[in-house]
Tab-separated table of C-alpha atoms in Angstrom:
chain	number	residue	atom	x	y	z
W	27	UNK	CA	0.000	0.000	0.000
W	28	UNK	CA	1.122	3.539	-0.725
W	29	UNK	CA	1.118	5.624	2.477
W	30	UNK	CA	1.601	9.239	3.385
W	31	UNK	CA	1.499	11.024	6.726
W	32	UNK	CA	-0.816	13.955	7.325
W	33	UNK	CA	-1.965	15.812	10.392
W	34	UNK	CA	-5.053	14.263	11.990
W	35	UNK	CA	-6.192	17.323	13.940
W	36	UNK	CA	-5.928	20.048	11.337
W	37	UNK	CA	-9.613	20.930	11.796
W	38	UNK	CA	-10.541	21.402	15.430
W	39	UNK	CA	-14.311	21.765	15.044
W	40	UNK	CA	-16.919	20.532	12.578
W	41	UNK	CA	-18.510	22.936	10.154
W	42	UNK	CA	-21.995	24.131	11.203
W	43	UNK	CA	-24.706	21.826	9.946
W	44	UNK	CA	-22.079	19.951	7.956
W	45	UNK	CA	-21.433	16.280	7.828
W	46	UNK	CA	-20.848	14.810	11.256
W	47	UNK	CA	-17.489	13.301	10.526
W	48	UNK	CA	-16.461	15.265	7.452
W	49	UNK	CA	-15.754	18.378	9.450
W	50	UNK	CA	-13.647	16.628	12.096
W	51	UNK	CA	-12.315	13.196	11.344
W	52	UNK	CA	-11.788	14.339	7.784
W	53	UNK	CA	-9.028	16.603	9.036
W	54	UNK	CA	-6.574	14.323	7.320
W	55	UNK	CA	-6.994	16.674	4.389
W	56	UNK	CA	-4.537	19.307	5.646
W	57	UNK	CA	-1.957	17.879	3.238
W	58	UNK	CA	-4.197	15.962	0.870
W	59	UNK	CA	-2.777	13.917	-1.960
W	60	UNK	CA	-3.563	15.273	-5.378
W	61	UNK	CA	-6.309	13.382	-7.148
W	62	UNK	CA	-7.788	13.685	-10.596
W	63	UNK	CA	-11.579	14.330	-10.435
W	64	UNK	CA	-13.699	11.614	-11.943
W	65	UNK	CA	-16.745	12.262	-14.148
W	66	UNK	CA	-20.168	12.062	-12.440
W	67	UNK	CA	-21.500	8.567	-11.940
W	68	UNK	CA	-24.361	7.314	-14.072
W	69	UNK	CA	-27.333	6.456	-11.865
W	70	UNK	CA	-27.292	2.751	-11.123
W	71	UNK	CA	-23.763	2.190	-12.450
W	72	UNK	CA	-20.458	2.200	-10.536
W	73	UNK	CA	-18.376	5.301	-11.017
W	74	UNK	CA	-14.795	5.330	-12.205
W	75	UNK	CA	-12.233	5.984	-9.488
W	76	UNK	CA	-9.950	9.023	-9.685
W	77	UNK	CA	-6.242	8.421	-9.795
W	78	UNK	CA	-4.042	8.705	-6.735
W	79	UNK	CA	-4.468	7.671	-3.100
W	80	UNK	CA	-7.640	8.585	-1.258
W	81	UNK	CA	-7.836	10.868	1.745
W	82	UNK	CA	-10.781	10.476	4.087
W	83	UNK	CA	-12.165	13.847	2.933
W	84	UNK	CA	-11.991	12.782	-0.706
W	85	UNK	CA	-13.601	9.408	0.060
W	86	UNK	CA	-16.524	11.005	1.902
W	87	UNK	CA	-17.056	13.709	-0.742
W	88	UNK	CA	-17.027	11.113	-3.508
W	89	UNK	CA	-19.424	8.830	-1.638
W	90	UNK	CA	-21.883	11.656	-0.966
W	91	UNK	CA	-21.834	12.622	-4.646
W	92	UNK	CA	-22.321	9.082	-6.009
W	93	UNK	CA	-24.126	7.006	-3.378
W	94	UNK	CA	-27.546	5.836	-4.596
W	95	UNK	CA	-29.199	6.022	-1.168
W	96	UNK	CA	-28.314	9.707	-0.948
W	97	UNK	CA	-29.492	10.169	-4.529
W	98	UNK	CA	-32.839	8.579	-3.638
W	99	UNK	CA	-33.232	10.992	-0.719
W	100	UNK	CA	-32.499	13.914	-3.032
W	101	UNK	CA	-35.144	12.741	-5.502
W	102	UNK	CA	-37.665	12.434	-2.673
W	103	UNK	CA	-36.901	16.027	-1.688
W	104	UNK	CA	-37.376	17.160	-5.285
W	105	UNK	CA	-40.704	15.344	-5.441
W	106	UNK	CA	-41.897	17.055	-2.255
W	107	UNK	CA	-40.807	20.414	-3.684
W	108	UNK	CA	-43.013	19.694	-6.720
W	109	UNK	CA	-45.927	18.913	-4.389
W	110	UNK	CA	-45.376	22.280	-2.687
W	111	UNK	CA	-45.551	24.067	-6.036
W	112	UNK	CA	-48.759	22.185	-6.809
W	113	UNK	CA	-50.259	23.289	-3.493
W	114	UNK	CA	-49.460	26.917	-4.284
W	115	UNK	CA	-51.058	26.587	-7.703
W	116	UNK	CA	-54.325	25.499	-6.036
W	117	UNK	CA	-54.919	29.153	-5.107
W	118	UNK	CA	-55.109	30.095	-8.791
W	119	UNK	CA	-58.389	30.035	-10.734
W	120	UNK	CA	-59.208	27.076	-12.944
W	121	UNK	CA	-60.192	27.667	-16.579
W	122	UNK	CA	-61.111	25.401	-19.464
W	123	UNK	CA	-62.171	25.563	-23.106
W	124	UNK	CA	-64.695	23.029	-24.439
W	125	UNK	CA	-65.809	22.223	-27.957
W	126	UNK	CA	-68.119	19.537	-29.320
W	127	UNK	CA	-69.432	18.518	-32.692
W	128	UNK	CA	-72.359	16.129	-33.084
W	129	UNK	CA	-74.278	14.565	-35.958
W	130	UNK	CA	-77.944	13.591	-35.565
W	131	UNK	CA	-80.009	11.601	-38.037
W	132	UNK	CA	-83.790	11.189	-38.380
W	133	UNK	CA	-86.214	13.158	-36.245
W	134	UNK	CA	-84.265	15.341	-33.867
W	135	UNK	CA	-84.744	18.429	-31.789
W	136	UNK	CA	-82.920	21.545	-32.811
W	137	UNK	CA	-80.739	22.484	-29.796
W	138	UNK	CA	-81.442	26.194	-30.309
W	139	UNK	CA	-85.132	26.309	-31.358
W	140	UNK	CA	-86.224	23.162	-29.462
W	141	UNK	CA	-88.313	22.168	-32.503
W	142	UNK	CA	-88.465	18.587	-33.776
W	143	UNK	CA	-87.428	18.211	-37.371
W	144	UNK	CA	-87.055	15.128	-39.554
W	145	UNK	CA	-83.721	16.178	-41.007
W	146	UNK	CA	-80.093	15.391	-40.354
W	147	UNK	CA	-78.510	17.882	-37.969
W	148	UNK	CA	-74.885	18.838	-37.428
W	149	UNK	CA	-74.365	20.871	-34.271
W	150	UNK	CA	-71.389	22.532	-32.606
W	151	UNK	CA	-71.105	23.806	-29.061
W	152	UNK	CA	-68.249	25.936	-27.707
W	153	UNK	CA	-67.736	27.198	-24.165
W	154	UNK	CA	-65.134	28.742	-21.899
W	155	UNK	CA	-65.461	28.355	-18.123
W	156	UNK	CA	-63.517	29.500	-15.112
W	157	UNK	CA	-63.814	28.976	-11.363
W	158	UNK	CA	-62.037	30.318	-8.295
W	159	UNK	CA	-62.379	29.383	-4.635
W	160	UNK	CA	-62.978	32.507	-2.559
W	161	UNK	CA	-63.080	30.826	0.845
W	162	UNK	CA	-62.591	27.234	1.999
W	163	UNK	CA	-61.875	27.465	5.706
W	164	UNK	CA	-58.223	28.398	4.986
W	165	UNK	CA	-57.609	24.816	3.900
W	166	UNK	CA	-55.687	25.821	0.781
W	167	UNK	CA	-53.350	28.194	2.635
W	168	UNK	CA	-52.745	25.686	5.421
W	169	UNK	CA	-52.022	23.009	2.822
W	170	UNK	CA	-49.363	25.294	1.308
W	171	UNK	CA	-47.780	25.872	4.729
W	172	UNK	CA	-47.828	22.155	5.455
W	173	UNK	CA	-46.176	21.441	2.107
W	174	UNK	CA	-43.390	23.919	2.866
W	175	UNK	CA	-42.730	22.212	6.208
W	176	UNK	CA	-42.707	18.782	4.572
W	177	UNK	CA	-40.279	20.024	1.916
W	178	UNK	CA	-37.940	21.369	4.595
W	179	UNK	CA	-38.171	18.035	6.430
W	180	UNK	CA	-37.199	16.104	3.302
W	181	UNK	CA	-34.198	18.409	2.825
W	182	UNK	CA	-33.184	17.575	6.394
W	183	UNK	CA	-33.588	13.895	5.503
W	184	UNK	CA	-31.132	14.399	2.642
W	185	UNK	CA	-28.647	15.953	5.052
W	186	UNK	CA	-29.151	13.053	7.467
W	187	UNK	CA	-28.534	10.536	4.677
W	188	UNK	CA	-25.288	12.324	3.875
W	189	UNK	CA	-24.298	12.344	7.535
W	190	UNK	CA	-25.045	8.637	7.939
W	191	UNK	CA	-23.081	7.835	4.804
W	192	UNK	CA	-20.175	9.981	5.988
W	193	UNK	CA	-20.131	8.180	9.318
W	194	UNK	CA	-20.188	4.782	7.604
W	195	UNK	CA	-17.416	5.772	5.214
W	196	UNK	CA	-15.343	7.080	8.115
W	197	UNK	CA	-15.888	3.818	10.004
W	198	UNK	CA	-14.858	1.728	6.982
W	199	UNK	CA	-11.888	4.014	6.390
W	200	UNK	CA	-10.734	3.483	9.980
W	201	UNK	CA	-11.259	-0.270	9.672
W	202	UNK	CA	-9.050	-0.177	6.613
W	203	UNK	CA	-6.351	1.776	8.477
W	204	UNK	CA	-6.637	-0.642	11.395
W	205	UNK	CA	-6.154	-3.631	9.086
W	206	UNK	CA	-3.130	-1.958	7.508
W	207	UNK	CA	-1.556	-1.336	10.900
W	208	UNK	CA	-2.226	-4.916	11.973
W	209	UNK	CA	-0.547	-6.079	8.770
W	210	UNK	CA	2.506	-3.913	9.444
W	211	UNK	CA	2.726	-5.236	13.005
W	212	UNK	CA	2.336	-8.812	11.795
W	213	UNK	CA	5.016	-8.330	9.127
W	214	UNK	CA	7.378	-6.904	11.730
W	215	UNK	CA	6.779	-9.892	13.987
W	216	UNK	CA	7.274	-12.293	11.097
W	217	UNK	CA	10.607	-10.695	10.357
W	218	UNK	CA	11.634	-11.204	13.980
W	219	UNK	CA	10.389	-14.794	13.969
W	220	UNK	CA	12.281	-15.559	10.763
W	221	UNK	CA	15.436	-14.273	12.365
W	222	UNK	CA	14.644	-16.423	15.398
W	223	UNK	CA	14.169	-19.490	13.210
W	224	UNK	CA	17.456	-18.835	11.446
W	225	UNK	CA	19.243	-18.348	14.759
W	226	UNK	CA	17.706	-21.510	16.193
W	227	UNK	CA	18.766	-23.545	13.167
W	228	UNK	CA	22.341	-22.277	13.551
W	229	UNK	CA	22.317	-23.080	17.260
W	230	UNK	CA	20.928	-26.522	16.468
W	231	UNK	CA	23.790	-27.206	14.067
W	232	UNK	CA	26.198	-26.070	16.761
W	233	UNK	CA	24.509	-28.361	19.247
W	234	UNK	CA	23.579	-25.457	21.547
W	235	UNK	CA	19.810	-26.082	21.521
W	236	UNK	CA	17.522	-29.022	21.106
W	237	UNK	CA	15.651	-29.722	17.880
W	238	UNK	CA	12.391	-28.994	19.678
W	239	UNK	CA	13.321	-25.328	19.918
W	240	UNK	CA	13.713	-25.135	16.163
W	241	UNK	CA	10.372	-26.855	15.628
W	242	UNK	CA	8.687	-24.469	18.057
W	243	UNK	CA	10.159	-21.489	16.195
W	244	UNK	CA	8.913	-22.824	12.884
W	245	UNK	CA	5.452	-23.391	14.383
W	246	UNK	CA	5.496	-19.824	15.655
W	247	UNK	CA	6.404	-18.592	12.158
W	248	UNK	CA	3.479	-20.543	10.699
W	249	UNK	CA	1.186	-18.971	13.286
W	250	UNK	CA	2.407	-15.486	12.382
W	251	UNK	CA	1.805	-16.266	8.703
W	252	UNK	CA	-1.758	-17.240	9.568
W	253	UNK	CA	-2.198	-13.993	11.534
W	254	UNK	CA	-0.875	-12.032	8.558
W	255	UNK	CA	-3.303	-13.760	6.200
W	256	UNK	CA	-6.179	-12.960	8.584
W	257	UNK	CA	-5.187	-9.285	8.671
W	258	UNK	CA	-4.891	-9.230	4.881
W	259	UNK	CA	-8.392	-10.700	4.605
W	260	UNK	CA	-9.703	-8.009	6.958
W	261	UNK	CA	-8.034	-5.388	4.796
W	262	UNK	CA	-9.643	-6.798	1.647
W	263	UNK	CA	-13.096	-6.808	3.288
W	264	UNK	CA	-12.650	-3.252	4.597
W	265	UNK	CA	-11.590	-2.095	1.138
W	266	UNK	CA	-14.596	-3.780	-0.446
W	267	UNK	CA	-17.008	-2.229	2.072
W	268	UNK	CA	-15.551	1.226	1.485
W	269	UNK	CA	-15.623	0.825	-2.287
W	270	UNK	CA	-19.264	-0.288	-2.180
W	271	UNK	CA	-20.276	2.657	0.012
W	272	UNK	CA	-18.580	4.975	-2.479
W	273	UNK	CA	-20.348	3.230	-5.412
W	274	UNK	CA	-17.059	2.441	-7.110
W	275	UNK	CA	-16.318	-0.506	-9.352
W	276	UNK	CA	-15.552	-3.506	-7.061
W	277	UNK	CA	-12.478	-4.203	-9.175
W	278	UNK	CA	-11.107	-0.952	-7.792
W	279	UNK	CA	-10.695	-2.590	-4.371
W	280	UNK	CA	-7.634	-4.474	-5.591
W	281	UNK	CA	-5.751	-1.222	-6.249
W	282	UNK	CA	-7.429	0.984	-3.654
W	283	UNK	CA	-4.888	3.189	-1.874
W	284	UNK	CA	-5.447	5.562	1.027
W	285	UNK	CA	-3.499	8.304	2.740
W	286	UNK	CA	-2.576	7.229	6.267
W	287	UNK	CA	-2.767	10.080	8.817
W	288	UNK	CA	-0.432	10.515	11.741
W	289	UNK	CA	-2.441	9.724	14.874
W	290	UNK	CA	-1.337	11.156	18.214
W	291	UNK	CA	-1.125	9.092	21.367
W	292	UNK	CA	-4.679	8.744	22.746
W	293	UNK	CA	-3.378	8.915	26.301
W	294	UNK	CA	-2.206	12.498	25.660
W	295	UNK	CA	-5.704	13.677	24.659
W	296	UNK	CA	-8.391	14.908	27.046
W	297	UNK	CA	-11.781	13.235	26.826
W	298	UNK	CA	-13.480	14.772	29.855
W	299	UNK	CA	-13.104	18.407	28.843
W	300	UNK	CA	-16.043	20.706	28.165
W	301	UNK	CA	-15.473	20.218	24.468
W	302	UNK	CA	-16.435	16.565	24.755
W	303	UNK	CA	-18.924	16.829	27.608
W	304	UNK	CA	-21.932	14.659	26.657
W	305	UNK	CA	-24.505	17.176	27.909
W	306	UNK	CA	-22.918	20.074	26.028
W	307	UNK	CA	-22.525	17.886	22.964
W	308	UNK	CA	-26.211	16.927	23.117
W	309	UNK	CA	-27.354	20.553	23.320
W	310	UNK	CA	-25.291	21.463	20.260
W	311	UNK	CA	-26.390	18.379	18.335
W	312	UNK	CA	-30.060	18.932	19.232
W	313	UNK	CA	-29.917	22.358	17.604
W	314	UNK	CA	-27.993	21.362	14.489
W	315	UNK	CA	-28.466	17.712	13.572
W	316	UNK	CA	-30.848	17.270	10.600
W	317	UNK	CA	-32.751	14.313	12.083
W	318	UNK	CA	-33.813	16.470	15.038
W	319	UNK	CA	-34.796	19.302	12.727
W	320	UNK	CA	-36.774	16.928	10.490
W	321	UNK	CA	-38.665	15.493	13.473
W	322	UNK	CA	-39.564	18.965	14.758
W	323	UNK	CA	-40.669	20.080	11.288
W	324	UNK	CA	-42.951	17.070	11.018
W	325	UNK	CA	-44.555	18.019	14.335
W	326	UNK	CA	-45.332	21.453	12.878
W	327	UNK	CA	-46.604	19.779	9.699
W	328	UNK	CA	-49.005	17.606	11.700
W	329	UNK	CA	-50.311	20.741	13.439
W	330	UNK	CA	-51.007	22.283	10.037
W	331	UNK	CA	-52.812	19.089	9.091
W	332	UNK	CA	-55.088	19.667	12.083
W	333	UNK	CA	-55.869	23.176	10.799
W	334	UNK	CA	-56.703	21.678	7.409
W	335	UNK	CA	-59.070	19.165	9.000
W	336	UNK	CA	-60.801	21.901	11.033
W	337	UNK	CA	-61.340	23.856	7.832
W	338	UNK	CA	-63.997	21.292	6.917
W	339	UNK	CA	-66.309	22.891	9.510
W	340	UNK	CA	-66.418	26.198	7.601
W	341	UNK	CA	-68.591	27.118	4.585
W	342	UNK	CA	-67.107	27.053	1.124
W	343	UNK	CA	-67.622	29.917	-1.328
W	344	UNK	CA	-66.740	29.653	-4.997
W	345	UNK	CA	-67.253	31.901	-8.001
W	346	UNK	CA	-67.648	30.635	-11.541
W	347	UNK	CA	-68.213	32.295	-14.883
W	348	UNK	CA	-68.308	31.366	-18.505
W	349	UNK	CA	-69.331	32.063	-22.051
W	350	UNK	CA	-70.929	29.684	-24.567
W	351	UNK	CA	-72.138	29.628	-28.164
W	352	UNK	CA	-73.071	27.088	-30.808
W	353	UNK	CA	-74.090	26.227	-34.342
W	354	UNK	CA	-76.884	24.139	-35.895
W	355	UNK	CA	-76.984	23.153	-39.558
W	356	UNK	CA	-80.814	23.264	-39.759
W	357	UNK	CA	-81.167	26.843	-38.643
W	358	UNK	CA	-82.114	29.394	-41.334
W	359	UNK	CA	-82.329	33.167	-41.292
W	360	UNK	CA	-84.570	35.651	-43.145
W	361	UNK	CA	-82.658	38.270	-45.113
W	362	UNK	CA	-84.433	41.497	-46.199
W	363	UNK	CA	-84.544	42.129	-49.956
W	364	UNK	CA	-83.885	45.772	-50.758
W	365	UNK	CA	-84.697	45.334	-54.437
W	366	UNK	CA	-88.008	43.562	-54.085
W	367	UNK	CA	-91.318	44.185	-52.321
W	368	UNK	CA	-94.488	42.124	-52.021
W	369	UNK	CA	-97.647	44.086	-53.068
W	370	UNK	CA	-100.513	43.268	-50.721
W	371	UNK	CA	-104.092	44.584	-51.457
W	372	UNK	CA	-105.908	46.109	-48.490
W	373	UNK	CA	-109.693	46.738	-48.618
W	374	UNK	CA	-111.271	49.526	-46.592
W	375	UNK	CA	-115.101	49.462	-46.098
W	376	UNK	CA	-117.043	52.523	-45.017
W	377	UNK	CA	-119.794	51.445	-42.590
W	378	UNK	CA	-121.927	54.476	-43.419
W	379	UNK	CA	-121.854	53.831	-47.165
W	380	UNK	CA	-125.168	52.867	-48.850
W	381	UNK	CA	-125.912	49.343	-49.871
W	382	UNK	CA	-124.088	48.291	-53.033
W	383	UNK	CA	-121.162	50.590	-52.323
W	384	UNK	CA	-117.784	49.111	-53.387
W	385	UNK	CA	-114.993	49.209	-50.783
W	386	UNK	CA	-111.896	51.194	-51.394
W	387	UNK	CA	-108.880	49.124	-52.400
W	388	UNK	CA	-105.264	50.071	-51.421
W	389	UNK	CA	-102.131	48.374	-52.676
W	390	UNK	CA	-99.481	48.414	-49.883
W	391	UNK	CA	-95.954	47.181	-50.635
W	392	UNK	CA	-94.571	44.758	-47.961
W	393	UNK	CA	-90.851	44.032	-47.454
W	394	UNK	CA	-89.611	40.829	-49.074
W	395	UNK	CA	-87.378	38.310	-47.268
W	396	UNK	CA	-85.220	35.484	-48.538
W	397	UNK	CA	-84.846	32.369	-46.357
W	398	UNK	CA	-81.124	31.542	-46.427
W	399	UNK	CA	-78.894	29.123	-44.438
W	400	UNK	CA	-77.619	30.587	-41.140
W	401	UNK	CA	-73.900	31.040	-41.565
W	402	UNK	CA	-71.463	29.492	-39.070
W	403	UNK	CA	-69.799	32.674	-37.801
W	404	UNK	CA	-73.129	34.496	-37.644
W	405	UNK	CA	-74.590	31.766	-35.455
W	406	UNK	CA	-71.561	31.807	-33.166
W	407	UNK	CA	-72.008	35.550	-32.708
W	408	UNK	CA	-75.787	35.501	-32.293
W	409	UNK	CA	-75.980	32.395	-30.063
W	410	UNK	CA	-73.498	33.656	-27.493
W	411	UNK	CA	-74.468	33.426	-23.837
W	412	UNK	CA	-72.634	34.412	-20.638
W	413	UNK	CA	-73.067	33.574	-16.965
W	414	UNK	CA	-71.636	34.479	-13.559
W	415	UNK	CA	-72.340	32.197	-10.610
W	416	UNK	CA	-71.606	32.244	-6.883
W	417	UNK	CA	-71.903	29.005	-4.926
W	418	UNK	CA	-72.059	28.857	-1.140
W	419	UNK	CA	-71.803	25.420	0.421
W	420	UNK	CA	-72.527	25.185	4.144
W	421	UNK	CA	-71.581	21.825	5.721
W	422	UNK	CA	-74.273	20.456	7.986
W	423	UNK	CA	-73.766	16.706	8.102
W	424	UNK	CA	-71.273	14.649	6.103
W	425	UNK	CA	-71.214	11.361	7.945
W	426	UNK	CA	-68.940	12.726	10.719
W	427	UNK	CA	-66.047	12.779	8.266
W	428	UNK	CA	-64.830	16.199	9.401
W	429	UNK	CA	-65.099	15.368	13.098
W	430	UNK	CA	-63.259	12.056	12.680
W	431	UNK	CA	-60.683	13.772	10.467
W	432	UNK	CA	-59.980	16.304	13.227
W	433	UNK	CA	-59.609	13.527	15.782
W	434	UNK	CA	-57.186	11.651	13.534
W	435	UNK	CA	-55.171	14.829	12.996
W	436	UNK	CA	-54.931	15.334	16.761
W	437	UNK	CA	-53.680	11.774	17.205
W	438	UNK	CA	-51.186	12.342	14.395
W	439	UNK	CA	-49.800	15.345	16.289
W	440	UNK	CA	-49.260	13.203	19.361
W	441	UNK	CA	-47.548	10.525	17.261
W	442	UNK	CA	-45.255	13.123	15.677
W	443	UNK	CA	-44.360	14.514	19.097
W	444	UNK	CA	-43.580	11.018	20.375
W	445	UNK	CA	-41.394	10.323	17.328
W	446	UNK	CA	-39.570	13.624	17.835
W	447	UNK	CA	-38.993	12.848	21.497
W	448	UNK	CA	-37.812	9.370	20.572
W	449	UNK	CA	-35.357	10.865	18.075
W	450	UNK	CA	-33.987	13.205	20.735
W	451	UNK	CA	-33.753	10.306	23.189
W	452	UNK	CA	-31.871	8.179	20.660
W	453	UNK	CA	-29.501	11.073	20.028
W	454	UNK	CA	-28.809	11.507	23.736
W	455	UNK	CA	-28.267	7.777	24.172
W	456	UNK	CA	-25.964	7.666	21.156
W	457	UNK	CA	-23.897	10.568	22.481
W	458	UNK	CA	-23.693	9.079	25.968
W	459	UNK	CA	-22.745	5.697	24.510
W	460	UNK	CA	-20.082	7.238	22.254
W	461	UNK	CA	-18.720	9.219	25.203
W	462	UNK	CA	-18.579	6.085	27.363
W	463	UNK	CA	-16.995	4.108	24.514
W	464	UNK	CA	-14.383	6.829	23.970
W	465	UNK	CA	-13.476	6.842	27.659
W	466	UNK	CA	-13.384	3.050	27.727
W	467	UNK	CA	-11.230	2.904	24.587
W	468	UNK	CA	-8.821	5.485	26.015
W	469	UNK	CA	-8.516	3.584	29.268
W	470	UNK	CA	-8.183	0.342	27.369
W	471	UNK	CA	-5.435	1.856	25.237
W	472	UNK	CA	-3.583	3.137	28.293
W	473	UNK	CA	-3.824	-0.253	29.979
W	474	UNK	CA	-2.827	-2.049	26.782
W	475	UNK	CA	0.155	0.281	26.370
W	476	UNK	CA	1.389	-0.522	29.852
W	477	UNK	CA	0.776	-4.199	29.205
W	478	UNK	CA	2.710	-4.045	25.932
W	479	UNK	CA	5.651	-2.370	27.661
W	480	UNK	CA	5.694	-5.012	30.377
W	481	UNK	CA	5.242	-7.918	27.976
W	482	UNK	CA	7.905	-6.491	25.640
W	483	UNK	CA	10.417	-6.551	28.479
W	484	UNK	CA	9.294	-10.047	29.408
W	485	UNK	CA	9.582	-11.192	25.806
W	486	UNK	CA	13.103	-9.789	25.420
W	487	UNK	CA	14.103	-11.587	28.566
W	488	UNK	CA	12.461	-14.785	27.323
W	489	UNK	CA	14.176	-14.397	23.956
W	490	UNK	CA	17.607	-14.115	25.614
W	491	UNK	CA	16.902	-17.164	27.766
W	492	UNK	CA	15.566	-19.071	24.754
W	493	UNK	CA	18.638	-18.267	22.666
W	494	UNK	CA	20.853	-19.474	25.503
W	495	UNK	CA	18.871	-22.676	25.861
W	496	UNK	CA	17.484	-21.735	29.261
W	497	UNK	CA	13.835	-21.615	28.121
W	498	UNK	CA	11.849	-24.181	26.180
W	499	UNK	CA	9.993	-23.318	22.986
W	500	UNK	CA	6.541	-23.603	24.531
W	501	UNK	CA	7.173	-20.947	27.158
W	502	UNK	CA	8.873	-18.743	24.598
W	503	UNK	CA	5.879	-18.969	22.251
W	504	UNK	CA	3.547	-18.150	25.127
W	505	UNK	CA	5.526	-14.988	25.826
W	506	UNK	CA	5.414	-14.047	22.143
W	507	UNK	CA	1.695	-14.720	21.831
W	508	UNK	CA	0.949	-12.641	24.901
W	509	UNK	CA	2.867	-9.730	23.417
W	510	UNK	CA	1.132	-10.157	20.046
W	511	UNK	CA	-2.333	-10.163	21.627
W	512	UNK	CA	-1.518	-7.081	23.707
W	513	UNK	CA	-0.228	-5.174	20.653
W	514	UNK	CA	-3.324	-6.083	18.629
W	515	UNK	CA	-5.635	-4.985	21.458
W	516	UNK	CA	-3.725	-1.705	21.813
W	517	UNK	CA	-4.051	-0.952	18.095
W	518	UNK	CA	-7.789	-1.686	18.095
W	519	UNK	CA	-8.341	0.465	21.195
W	520	UNK	CA	-6.456	3.305	19.511
W	521	UNK	CA	-8.714	3.398	16.450
W	522	UNK	CA	-11.833	2.834	18.516
W	523	UNK	CA	-10.958	5.867	20.630
W	524	UNK	CA	-10.391	8.155	17.651
W	525	UNK	CA	-13.591	7.075	15.947
W	526	UNK	CA	-15.763	7.621	19.052
W	527	UNK	CA	-14.058	10.891	19.866
W	528	UNK	CA	-14.645	12.259	16.376
W	529	UNK	CA	-18.281	11.177	16.442
W	530	UNK	CA	-18.640	13.331	19.535
W	531	UNK	CA	-16.866	16.203	17.736
């Protein structure tokens, strides 16, 4: 593996509302290795890895940008934002244009004259209508406010998904570093054991030690080889887990390289200071962590849902208006003839005239009309009608739907409050557990360090006695195994402490 040393504590505090671990544990980036940015990942396909070793900051940033779980949370937030826009649009009037064309055969009623005629009829109807809600118990406005709260909650969910992913990546990154350190320790021990085997074989040829000592040394070397293989397997699994969380090609795990930070001695760090006090940490986290914010927003959203349900008790006032017209193929119109008149005789009789008197005859011209088909555009103009309508709906009884809806909304508020309190309780418990784990890991590291020092002295003494033939191979291997177990426990306690401490940060 290619390794570089960087400062682990370059960043002392996390960025406000940032990723939980990115702002602290990611401090390895003070002297980051140069990497070539990779193109964005195609949804559902592994992304190509950039060249160069990975820092923790680069690994977390890449995972956040390409992880499908985070992407799903972002799409959910976008969907809720669309719902919010739809809720706002509900305040706008609705309008529609309608047009129909029908053909009737046989005896039919003219839609405009209401007369039955035994002819084929082609009719058209056109209308434009609009409606606006003037009052609905403030349900529309409360729905908009609820949608805004839900959209903010989904954005907090996105931030939580990023935080969870960052924490998982940081954990896998530390597991990878732990496996690398165990491998280095195992390789160092193997080198010492090989030298011991070589020395024992020389002493055996010189007759200074028994053959059993050589066999014990070879058995110890085989055991160290097995320990090395186990550590290498752990490294491969940690690499695979990290690669999968980053949505990289699994084949990348075989050539995955990381930048190894320089970790200070845990025993020199303070865990009980105000900076890491669990109560102070909880108060800060309660104000900034997205899961707490999302839970509180959903409580407010459930309260708005109660206002929406109560709006069903109020009357509903709507206004509608429209215009309509139509055409019928059987309609005719009379057109005045200006060049033609009908002459109609009119007889006037004088009642006082003697018998046998002829009445006076007048010829009066009457206007002449031609019956012509009613043209399409003329009918549309002449058949136009308009309306304006106000509708007031007063709820009296609707099967107790409104009352039950209000009761369900009240229960939903209580459920949201319980979920929010449960989220805060889980946060407090997580912080207290991390604080206790950090203290325990620090104490475990300090105890393991003292044990390693004591066992190292004991092992050197046993090695001298073994080389001089004063100690059998079994006791020598026991001394070596005790030292190996203590070193492994010290390394694990070291990384456990840093991980828990940075979670608290």
